[in-house]
């Protein structure tokens, strides 16, 4: 049986997995992220290939914006020296194997579309609510990258014109209102406190709202309404089959999901399936592997001829 190597590159750690085309993980490990990143990555990839000779292709999901086709990192501010790295070109030369590279949010969306909550749907939009707001578009099983690799930048839809400044340099982006960072700000603005008088965390906000705290409920309503508006805007453009909502905030979704659905439905142009993501931290590695699933499938067919 052939396998692929899926790699999820984050700011502090890199997750690697040996995966079959059906998504079964045969080996899975995590290493710290070190700078300079490329030679460190190449060393660990070669080590993985020695230990797992059935690997026939390599898929990588990474922070930053990736140039479609070339696999070159064209924008990344936090991983020093990573921007400008032609990852696909260098790693293919070093290993002799096919390599595909894409943005981490895109590959997480691909995991949900191919293996997870979006499986069986033709047009899938994934919305990832974590520290920031990310997402990905997977239509007919393929990631929609856009011309510059910026397809699916859901967090940078303008939600409130001339609103809060965003790290992208514009104002009013949805990420400033629908994210873990936004919840921190809203909690402070509404002075949401626990029974002990402490300012609550986003993790504690939703249970507090469920208990009837008026200030917590106000923040919850603002959050779910802004998320609903963002999704309705996406529907007006894309008319997708399903929206898969994931990210760290989904861990507390039992406390806000019903209100979110109730608030969102009147905003939609047409009925829309909205569901929770199936994968958590594993999505990036699995989605990276799925970038090269066809290579592995073709290799398997060739061996069986």
mmCIF file of C-alpha atoms in Angstrom:
data_model
loop_
_atom_site.group_PDB
_atom_site.id
_atom_site.type_symbol
_atom_site.label_atom_id
_atom_site.label_comp_id
_atom_site.label_asym_id
_atom_site.label_seq_id
_atom_site.Cartn_x
_atom_site.Cartn_y
_atom_site.Cartn_z
ATOM 1 C CA UNK A 1 0.000 0.000 0.000
ATOM 2 C CA UNK A 2 1.193 3.531 -0.796
ATOM 3 C CA UNK A 3 0.978 6.474 1.583
ATOM 4 C CA UNK A 4 1.469 10.236 1.580
ATOM 5 C CA UNK A 5 3.151 12.501 4.081
ATOM 6 C CA UNK A 6 0.901 15.261 5.433
ATOM 7 C CA UNK A 7 2.609 18.210 7.123
ATOM 8 C CA UNK A 8 0.899 21.012 9.055
ATOM 9 C CA UNK A 9 3.263 23.929 9.726
ATOM 10 C CA UNK A 10 2.279 26.272 12.547
ATOM 11 C CA UNK A 11 4.000 29.074 14.371
ATOM 12 C CA UNK A 12 5.210 26.919 17.271
ATOM 13 C CA UNK A 13 4.868 23.304 16.114
ATOM 14 C CA UNK A 14 4.791 21.115 13.018
ATOM 15 C CA UNK A 15 2.565 18.067 12.841
ATOM 16 C CA UNK A 16 3.478 15.264 10.450
ATOM 17 C CA UNK A 17 1.522 12.149 9.520
ATOM 18 C CA UNK A 18 1.775 9.145 7.230
ATOM 19 C CA UNK A 19 -1.698 8.853 5.712
ATOM 20 C CA UNK A 20 -3.474 6.571 3.232
ATOM 21 C CA UNK A 21 -5.806 7.951 0.559
ATOM 22 C CA UNK A 22 -8.866 7.048 2.646
ATOM 23 C CA UNK A 23 -7.622 9.257 5.483
ATOM 24 C CA UNK A 24 -6.345 6.497 7.748
ATOM 25 C CA UNK A 25 -3.385 7.754 9.787
ATOM 26 C CA UNK A 26 -0.637 5.135 10.053
ATOM 27 C CA UNK A 27 1.863 7.295 11.954
ATOM 28 C CA UNK A 28 1.584 10.739 13.521
ATOM 29 C CA UNK A 29 4.102 12.916 15.353
ATOM 30 C CA UNK A 30 4.782 16.528 16.281
ATOM 31 C CA UNK A 31 8.017 18.539 16.311
ATOM 32 C CA UNK A 32 8.692 22.113 17.347
ATOM 33 C CA UNK A 33 8.938 24.842 14.703
ATOM 34 C CA UNK A 34 12.524 26.054 14.331
ATOM 35 C CA UNK A 35 14.097 28.888 12.359
ATOM 36 C CA UNK A 36 15.549 28.806 9.718
ATOM 37 C CA UNK A 37 12.581 26.689 8.760
ATOM 38 C CA UNK A 38 13.300 25.206 5.336
ATOM 39 C CA UNK A 39 16.510 23.231 6.074
ATOM 40 C CA UNK A 40 14.960 22.026 9.320
ATOM 41 C CA UNK A 41 11.828 20.890 7.462
ATOM 42 C CA UNK A 42 13.817 19.149 4.729
ATOM 43 C CA UNK A 43 15.856 17.240 7.305
ATOM 44 C CA UNK A 44 12.750 15.947 9.054
ATOM 45 C CA UNK A 45 11.029 15.063 5.768
ATOM 46 C CA UNK A 46 14.019 13.002 4.642
ATOM 47 C CA UNK A 47 14.041 11.257 8.009
ATOM 48 C CA UNK A 48 10.333 10.431 7.587
ATOM 49 C CA UNK A 49 10.929 9.043 4.096
ATOM 50 C CA UNK A 50 13.681 6.754 5.396
ATOM 51 C CA UNK A 51 11.425 5.402 8.124
ATOM 52 C CA UNK A 52 8.352 5.108 5.873
ATOM 53 C CA UNK A 53 9.427 4.014 2.357
ATOM 54 C CA UNK A 54 5.790 3.625 1.210
ATOM 55 C CA UNK A 55 5.406 7.438 1.006
ATOM 56 C CA UNK A 56 4.932 8.525 -2.634
ATOM 57 C CA UNK A 57 4.023 12.226 -2.252
ATOM 58 C CA UNK A 58 4.158 15.105 0.234
ATOM 59 C CA UNK A 59 1.410 17.594 1.079
ATOM 60 C CA UNK A 60 2.067 20.693 3.162
ATOM 61 C CA UNK A 61 -0.305 23.128 4.847
ATOM 62 C CA UNK A 62 1.390 26.236 6.173
ATOM 63 C CA UNK A 63 0.846 29.610 7.711
ATOM 64 C CA UNK A 64 0.859 32.431 5.206
ATOM 65 C CA UNK A 65 -0.217 32.914 1.615
ATOM 66 C CA UNK A 66 0.982 30.430 -0.991
ATOM 67 C CA UNK A 67 1.338 31.147 -4.708
ATOM 68 C CA UNK A 68 -0.939 28.735 -6.613
ATOM 69 C CA UNK A 69 0.902 26.117 -8.625
ATOM 70 C CA UNK A 70 4.433 27.072 -7.609
ATOM 71 C CA UNK A 71 4.120 26.343 -3.891
ATOM 72 C CA UNK A 72 6.094 29.477 -3.043
ATOM 73 C CA UNK A 73 5.339 31.357 0.192
ATOM 74 C CA UNK A 74 4.425 34.859 -0.975
ATOM 75 C CA UNK A 75 3.271 36.385 2.328
ATOM 76 C CA UNK A 76 4.057 35.421 5.931
ATOM 77 C CA UNK A 77 5.110 37.858 8.642
ATOM 78 C CA UNK A 78 5.572 35.687 11.733
ATOM 79 C CA UNK A 79 7.836 32.863 10.525
ATOM 80 C CA UNK A 80 11.125 34.644 9.910
ATOM 81 C CA UNK A 81 12.598 33.913 6.494
ATOM 82 C CA UNK A 82 9.667 31.745 5.368
ATOM 83 C CA UNK A 83 8.236 34.379 3.023
ATOM 84 C CA UNK A 84 9.759 33.950 -0.422
ATOM 85 C CA UNK A 85 10.701 30.296 0.102
ATOM 86 C CA UNK A 86 9.978 28.114 -2.978
ATOM 87 C CA UNK A 87 9.005 25.141 -0.812
ATOM 88 C CA UNK A 88 7.575 22.937 -3.564
ATOM 89 C CA UNK A 89 10.551 23.422 -5.893
ATOM 90 C CA UNK A 90 13.208 22.834 -3.255
ATOM 91 C CA UNK A 91 11.549 19.875 -1.561
ATOM 92 C CA UNK A 92 10.787 18.108 -4.852
ATOM 93 C CA UNK A 93 14.452 18.495 -5.819
ATOM 94 C CA UNK A 94 15.576 17.197 -2.430
ATOM 95 C CA UNK A 95 13.270 14.161 -2.280
ATOM 96 C CA UNK A 96 12.374 13.279 -5.873
ATOM 97 C CA UNK A 97 8.712 13.127 -4.856
ATOM 98 C CA UNK A 98 5.705 15.262 -5.883
ATOM 99 C CA UNK A 99 5.009 18.065 -3.395
ATOM 100 C CA UNK A 100 1.960 20.305 -3.037
ATOM 101 C CA UNK A 101 1.766 23.320 -0.726
ATOM 102 C CA UNK A 102 -1.228 25.393 0.366
ATOM 103 C CA UNK A 103 -2.451 27.641 3.156
ATOM 104 C CA UNK A 104 -3.269 25.928 6.459
ATOM 105 C CA UNK A 105 -6.904 27.096 6.544
ATOM 106 C CA UNK A 106 -7.424 25.820 3.000
ATOM 107 C CA UNK A 107 -6.081 22.369 3.782
ATOM 108 C CA UNK A 108 -8.201 22.169 6.944
ATOM 109 C CA UNK A 109 -11.206 22.907 4.724
ATOM 110 C CA UNK A 110 -10.094 20.171 2.333
ATOM 111 C CA UNK A 111 -9.954 17.665 5.194
ATOM 112 C CA UNK A 112 -13.546 18.456 6.151
ATOM 113 C CA UNK A 113 -14.711 18.369 2.520
ATOM 114 C CA UNK A 114 -13.072 15.064 1.623
ATOM 115 C CA UNK A 115 -13.137 13.163 4.917
ATOM 116 C CA UNK A 116 -15.206 15.069 7.462
ATOM 117 C CA UNK A 117 -18.406 17.034 7.971
ATOM 118 C CA UNK A 118 -18.516 18.219 4.334
ATOM 119 C CA UNK A 119 -18.115 14.768 2.841
ATOM 120 C CA UNK A 120 -20.732 14.062 0.174
ATOM 121 C CA UNK A 121 -21.357 17.736 -0.633
ATOM 122 C CA UNK A 122 -20.220 19.264 -3.916
ATOM 123 C CA UNK A 123 -19.501 22.835 -2.783
ATOM 124 C CA UNK A 124 -18.080 23.235 0.720
ATOM 125 C CA UNK A 125 -17.186 26.409 2.607
ATOM 126 C CA UNK A 126 -15.251 25.999 5.846
ATOM 127 C CA UNK A 127 -15.207 28.766 8.435
ATOM 128 C CA UNK A 128 -12.541 28.481 11.130
ATOM 129 C CA UNK A 129 -13.116 30.576 14.252
ATOM 130 C CA UNK A 130 -9.965 30.556 16.362
ATOM 131 C CA UNK A 131 -7.732 33.372 17.565
ATOM 132 C CA UNK A 132 -8.532 34.882 14.177
ATOM 133 C CA UNK A 133 -11.063 34.021 11.479
ATOM 134 C CA UNK A 134 -10.017 31.805 8.591
ATOM 135 C CA UNK A 135 -11.629 29.569 6.063
ATOM 136 C CA UNK A 136 -11.428 27.738 2.812
ATOM 137 C CA UNK A 137 -13.473 27.020 -0.306
ATOM 138 C CA UNK A 138 -13.545 23.477 -1.679
ATOM 139 C CA UNK A 139 -15.631 23.045 -4.830
ATOM 140 C CA UNK A 140 -15.779 19.688 -6.636
ATOM 141 C CA UNK A 141 -13.084 18.389 -4.306
ATOM 142 C CA UNK A 142 -10.584 21.120 -5.197
ATOM 143 C CA UNK A 143 -9.430 24.142 -3.219
ATOM 144 C CA UNK A 144 -10.341 27.496 -4.773
ATOM 145 C CA UNK A 145 -7.023 29.338 -4.461
ATOM 146 C CA UNK A 146 -7.724 32.453 -6.516
ATOM 147 C CA UNK A 147 -5.125 34.199 -8.657
ATOM 148 C CA UNK A 148 -2.767 35.147 -5.801
ATOM 149 C CA UNK A 149 -3.534 32.350 -3.343
ATOM 150 C CA UNK A 150 -5.968 34.550 -1.435
ATOM 151 C CA UNK A 151 -9.160 32.602 -2.113
ATOM 152 C CA UNK A 152 -11.141 31.844 1.039
ATOM 153 C CA UNK A 153 -9.776 34.735 3.118
ATOM 154 C CA UNK A 154 -13.087 34.886 4.980
ATOM 155 C CA UNK A 155 -11.615 36.861 7.859
ATOM 156 C CA UNK A 156 -10.967 39.769 5.520
ATOM 157 C CA UNK A 157 -14.447 40.305 4.201
ATOM 158 C CA UNK A 158 -15.435 43.839 5.202
ATOM 159 C CA UNK A 159 -18.133 43.366 7.814
ATOM 160 C CA UNK A 160 -18.337 46.951 9.145
ATOM 161 C CA UNK A 161 -17.055 49.613 6.714
ATOM 162 C CA UNK A 162 -14.657 52.046 8.431
ATOM 163 C CA UNK A 163 -14.722 49.791 11.471
ATOM 164 C CA UNK A 164 -11.911 48.467 13.633
ATOM 165 C CA UNK A 165 -8.408 48.416 12.110
ATOM 166 C CA UNK A 166 -7.207 45.015 10.914
ATOM 167 C CA UNK A 167 -3.712 43.606 10.604
ATOM 168 C CA UNK A 168 -4.173 43.495 6.827
ATOM 169 C CA UNK A 169 -4.143 47.311 6.822
ATOM 170 C CA UNK A 170 -7.857 47.847 6.198
ATOM 171 C CA UNK A 171 -10.770 48.578 8.519
ATOM 172 C CA UNK A 172 -13.813 46.595 9.551
ATOM 173 C CA UNK A 173 -12.718 43.080 8.534
ATOM 174 C CA UNK A 174 -14.863 40.253 9.870
ATOM 175 C CA UNK A 175 -11.907 38.836 11.810
ATOM 176 C CA UNK A 176 -12.090 41.848 14.123
ATOM 177 C CA UNK A 177 -15.630 40.875 15.142
ATOM 178 C CA UNK A 178 -15.814 37.075 14.764
ATOM 179 C CA UNK A 179 -12.802 35.484 16.497
ATOM 180 C CA UNK A 180 -11.349 34.621 19.863
ATOM 181 C CA UNK A 181 -9.542 37.964 19.890
ATOM 182 C CA UNK A 182 -12.821 39.749 19.168
ATOM 183 C CA UNK A 183 -14.483 37.939 22.073
ATOM 184 C CA UNK A 184 -11.722 39.127 24.417
ATOM 185 C CA UNK A 185 -12.390 42.703 23.309
ATOM 186 C CA UNK A 186 -16.177 42.412 23.597
ATOM 187 C CA UNK A 187 -15.919 40.883 27.063
ATOM 188 C CA UNK A 188 -13.867 43.869 28.239
ATOM 189 C CA UNK A 189 -16.173 46.363 26.534
ATOM 190 C CA UNK A 190 -19.249 44.846 28.212
ATOM 191 C CA UNK A 191 -17.378 44.259 31.480
ATOM 192 C CA UNK A 192 -18.491 40.627 31.692
ATOM 193 C CA UNK A 193 -17.452 39.217 35.063
ATOM 194 C CA UNK A 194 -17.836 35.977 36.945
ATOM 195 C CA UNK A 195 -19.651 35.638 40.266
ATOM 196 C CA UNK A 196 -16.252 36.189 41.909
ATOM 197 C CA UNK A 197 -15.856 39.518 40.113
ATOM 198 C CA UNK A 198 -13.171 38.383 37.661
ATOM 199 C CA UNK A 199 -13.279 39.299 33.968
ATOM 200 C CA UNK A 200 -14.227 36.054 32.221
ATOM 201 C CA UNK A 201 -12.384 34.314 29.401
ATOM 202 C CA UNK A 202 -14.055 33.490 26.064
ATOM 203 C CA UNK A 203 -14.157 29.860 27.229
ATOM 204 C CA UNK A 204 -16.250 30.861 30.270
ATOM 205 C CA UNK A 205 -18.386 33.435 28.446
ATOM 206 C CA UNK A 206 -20.881 31.111 26.800
ATOM 207 C CA UNK A 207 -21.700 28.976 29.868
ATOM 208 C CA UNK A 208 -22.225 32.227 31.768
ATOM 209 C CA UNK A 209 -24.614 33.434 29.064
ATOM 210 C CA UNK A 210 -26.499 30.142 29.284
ATOM 211 C CA UNK A 211 -26.925 30.763 33.012
ATOM 212 C CA UNK A 212 -28.730 34.021 32.262
ATOM 213 C CA UNK A 213 -26.014 36.662 32.676
ATOM 214 C CA UNK A 214 -27.313 39.645 30.664
ATOM 215 C CA UNK A 215 -23.912 41.064 29.718
ATOM 216 C CA UNK A 216 -22.639 37.667 28.596
ATOM 217 C CA UNK A 217 -25.789 37.185 26.549
ATOM 218 C CA UNK A 218 -25.211 40.522 24.813
ATOM 219 C CA UNK A 219 -21.716 39.466 23.784
ATOM 220 C CA UNK A 220 -22.963 36.060 22.659
ATOM 221 C CA UNK A 221 -25.661 37.658 20.501
ATOM 222 C CA UNK A 222 -23.180 40.043 18.889
ATOM 223 C CA UNK A 223 -20.839 37.164 18.114
ATOM 224 C CA UNK A 224 -23.440 34.834 16.571
ATOM 225 C CA UNK A 225 -25.084 37.652 14.613
ATOM 226 C CA UNK A 226 -21.784 38.778 13.075
ATOM 227 C CA UNK A 227 -20.914 35.179 12.230
ATOM 228 C CA UNK A 228 -24.352 34.778 10.637
ATOM 229 C CA UNK A 229 -23.942 37.945 8.572
ATOM 230 C CA UNK A 230 -20.556 36.717 7.351
ATOM 231 C CA UNK A 231 -22.042 33.388 6.267
ATOM 232 C CA UNK A 232 -25.005 35.026 4.554
ATOM 233 C CA UNK A 233 -22.603 37.235 2.583
ATOM 234 C CA UNK A 234 -20.658 34.169 1.507
ATOM 235 C CA UNK A 235 -23.874 32.465 0.418
ATOM 236 C CA UNK A 236 -24.869 35.436 -1.723
ATOM 237 C CA UNK A 237 -21.565 35.110 -3.589
ATOM 238 C CA UNK A 238 -20.995 31.359 -3.665
ATOM 239 C CA UNK A 239 -24.362 29.623 -3.157
ATOM 240 C CA UNK A 240 -22.530 26.699 -1.499
ATOM 241 C CA UNK A 241 -24.116 23.426 -0.398
ATOM 242 C CA UNK A 242 -22.789 23.416 3.144
ATOM 243 C CA UNK A 243 -20.876 25.532 5.640
ATOM 244 C CA UNK A 244 -18.629 23.705 8.095
ATOM 245 C CA UNK A 245 -17.803 25.755 11.186
ATOM 246 C CA UNK A 246 -14.673 24.797 13.117
ATOM 247 C CA UNK A 247 -11.782 26.238 15.095
ATOM 248 C CA UNK A 248 -11.182 26.581 18.821
ATOM 249 C CA UNK A 249 -14.431 28.416 19.530
ATOM 250 C CA UNK A 250 -16.392 25.390 18.337
ATOM 251 C CA UNK A 251 -15.418 23.594 21.569
ATOM 252 C CA UNK A 252 -17.996 25.735 23.397
ATOM 253 C CA UNK A 253 -20.605 25.574 20.620
ATOM 254 C CA UNK A 254 -23.149 23.613 22.649
ATOM 255 C CA UNK A 255 -23.719 26.865 24.533
ATOM 256 C CA UNK A 256 -24.289 29.088 21.466
ATOM 257 C CA UNK A 257 -25.061 26.910 18.441
ATOM 258 C CA UNK A 258 -28.862 26.977 18.698
ATOM 259 C CA UNK A 259 -28.956 30.777 18.926
ATOM 260 C CA UNK A 260 -26.477 31.004 16.062
ATOM 261 C CA UNK A 261 -28.687 28.893 13.777
ATOM 262 C CA UNK A 262 -31.827 30.761 14.837
ATOM 263 C CA UNK A 263 -30.150 34.129 14.201
ATOM 264 C CA UNK A 264 -28.620 33.103 10.870
ATOM 265 C CA UNK A 265 -31.623 31.499 9.161
ATOM 266 C CA UNK A 266 -33.517 34.786 8.515
ATOM 267 C CA UNK A 267 -30.348 36.260 6.969
ATOM 268 C CA UNK A 268 -30.007 33.558 4.308
ATOM 269 C CA UNK A 269 -31.221 33.904 0.732
ATOM 270 C CA UNK A 270 -31.870 30.156 0.419
ATOM 271 C CA UNK A 271 -31.896 27.211 2.823
ATOM 272 C CA UNK A 272 -28.353 26.203 3.745
ATOM 273 C CA UNK A 273 -26.855 23.311 5.659
ATOM 274 C CA UNK A 274 -24.611 24.572 8.465
ATOM 275 C CA UNK A 275 -22.748 21.999 10.496
ATOM 276 C CA UNK A 276 -19.918 21.679 12.989
ATOM 277 C CA UNK A 277 -16.470 20.511 11.925
ATOM 278 C CA UNK A 278 -15.559 16.893 12.535
ATOM 279 C CA UNK A 279 -11.821 17.377 12.932
ATOM 280 C CA UNK A 280 -9.996 19.541 15.447
ATOM 281 C CA UNK A 281 -6.215 19.923 15.527
ATOM 282 C CA UNK A 282 -5.887 16.968 13.161
ATOM 283 C CA UNK A 283 -7.519 18.827 10.260
ATOM 284 C CA UNK A 284 -4.361 20.564 9.053
ATOM 285 C CA UNK A 285 -2.269 17.423 8.784
ATOM 286 C CA UNK A 286 -5.083 15.385 7.216
ATOM 287 C CA UNK A 287 -5.919 18.141 4.735
ATOM 288 C CA UNK A 288 -2.267 18.489 3.749
ATOM 289 C CA UNK A 289 -2.213 14.757 3.009
ATOM 290 C CA UNK A 290 -5.365 15.090 0.910
ATOM 291 C CA UNK A 291 -3.593 17.660 -1.305
ATOM 292 C CA UNK A 292 -1.687 14.761 -2.858
ATOM 293 C CA UNK A 293 -4.273 11.999 -2.496
ATOM 294 C CA UNK A 294 -4.618 11.644 -6.272
ATOM 295 C CA UNK A 295 -0.882 11.062 -6.657
ATOM 296 C CA UNK A 296 -1.065 8.191 -4.184
ATOM 297 C CA UNK A 297 -4.191 6.793 -5.832
ATOM 298 C CA UNK A 298 -2.549 6.852 -9.257
ATOM 299 C CA UNK A 299 0.538 5.190 -7.838
ATOM 300 C CA UNK A 300 -1.588 2.468 -6.283
ATOM 301 C CA UNK A 301 -3.368 1.846 -9.592
ATOM 302 C CA UNK A 302 -0.055 1.614 -11.406
ATOM 303 C CA UNK A 303 1.181 -1.004 -8.994
ATOM 304 C CA UNK A 304 -1.987 -3.066 -9.506
ATOM 305 C CA UNK A 305 -1.835 -3.054 -13.321
#
